[in-house]
Amino acid sequence: MSRTREEAGLVDAAGALGPYVKAVRKGQRLRIDDAAALFGVSVDTLSRLENGVGAVRLDKLLAVLDGLGLSMLVGPKEALAGMVPDPDVPRDERG
């Protein structure tokens, strides 16, 4: 399941964020080394984030998200559930 940059992504598992970040970076046609330099993180940090290997500091994660034009929304699951479209429902059938 791939998402476009315009669609929100619900990250409900540790391994789900990295592929989403990587897809957005590639969608913006940024090489990993160029992106890392733009975001002020090391290539190793960005690679670990995208591949879900090891730990990444929160400040580095937020720098990457900001650099990609993304943000993180945190709140109760119940409150956020209706905010993110269900990827299994076709766009033309969403209410």
mmCIF file of C-alpha atoms in Angstrom, residues 5-40:
data_model
loop_
_atom_site.group_PDB
_atom_site.id
_atom_site.type_symbol
_atom_site.label_atom_id
_atom_site.label_comp_id
_atom_site.label_asym_id
_atom_site.label_seq_id
_atom_site.Cartn_x
_atom_site.Cartn_y
_atom_site.Cartn_z
ATOM 1 C CA ARG A 5 2.268 13.012 -0.226
ATOM 2 C CA GLU A 6 -1.215 14.500 0.014
ATOM 3 C CA GLU A 7 -2.572 11.616 2.067
ATOM 4 C CA ALA A 8 -2.128 11.306 5.797
ATOM 5 C CA GLY A 9 -0.572 8.155 7.123
ATOM 6 C CA LEU A 10 -1.477 6.521 10.387
ATOM 7 C CA VAL A 11 1.628 5.163 12.052
ATOM 8 C CA ASP A 12 0.545 2.477 14.455
ATOM 9 C CA ALA A 13 3.727 0.394 14.520
ATOM 10 C CA ALA A 14 7.395 1.249 14.896
ATOM 11 C CA GLY A 15 8.220 -0.091 11.446
ATOM 12 C CA ALA A 16 5.534 1.925 9.643
ATOM 13 C CA LEU A 17 7.082 5.385 9.895
ATOM 14 C CA GLY A 18 10.314 4.678 8.034
ATOM 15 C CA PRO A 19 8.788 3.462 4.775
ATOM 16 C CA TYR A 20 6.363 6.406 4.812
ATOM 17 C CA VAL A 21 9.229 8.885 5.280
ATOM 18 C CA LYS A 22 11.246 7.170 2.558
ATOM 19 C CA ALA A 23 8.328 7.245 0.108
ATOM 20 C CA VAL A 24 7.783 10.955 0.703
ATOM 21 C CA ARG A 25 11.517 11.687 0.293
ATOM 22 C CA LYS A 26 11.673 9.741 -2.944
ATOM 23 C CA GLY A 27 8.455 11.385 -4.122
ATOM 24 C CA GLN A 28 10.244 14.698 -3.711
ATOM 25 C CA ARG A 29 13.147 13.289 -5.736
ATOM 26 C CA LEU A 30 15.630 13.818 -2.943
ATOM 27 C CA ARG A 31 18.648 11.573 -2.652
ATOM 28 C CA ILE A 32 19.280 10.379 0.868
ATOM 29 C CA ASP A 33 22.560 12.308 1.178
ATOM 30 C CA ASP A 34 21.020 15.534 -0.110
ATOM 31 C CA ALA A 35 17.996 15.157 2.162
ATOM 32 C CA ALA A 36 20.160 14.464 5.200
ATOM 33 C CA ALA A 37 22.223 17.585 4.544
ATOM 34 C CA LEU A 38 19.101 19.721 4.052
ATOM 35 C CA PHE A 39 17.516 18.432 7.260
ATOM 36 C CA GLY A 40 20.664 18.723 9.388
#
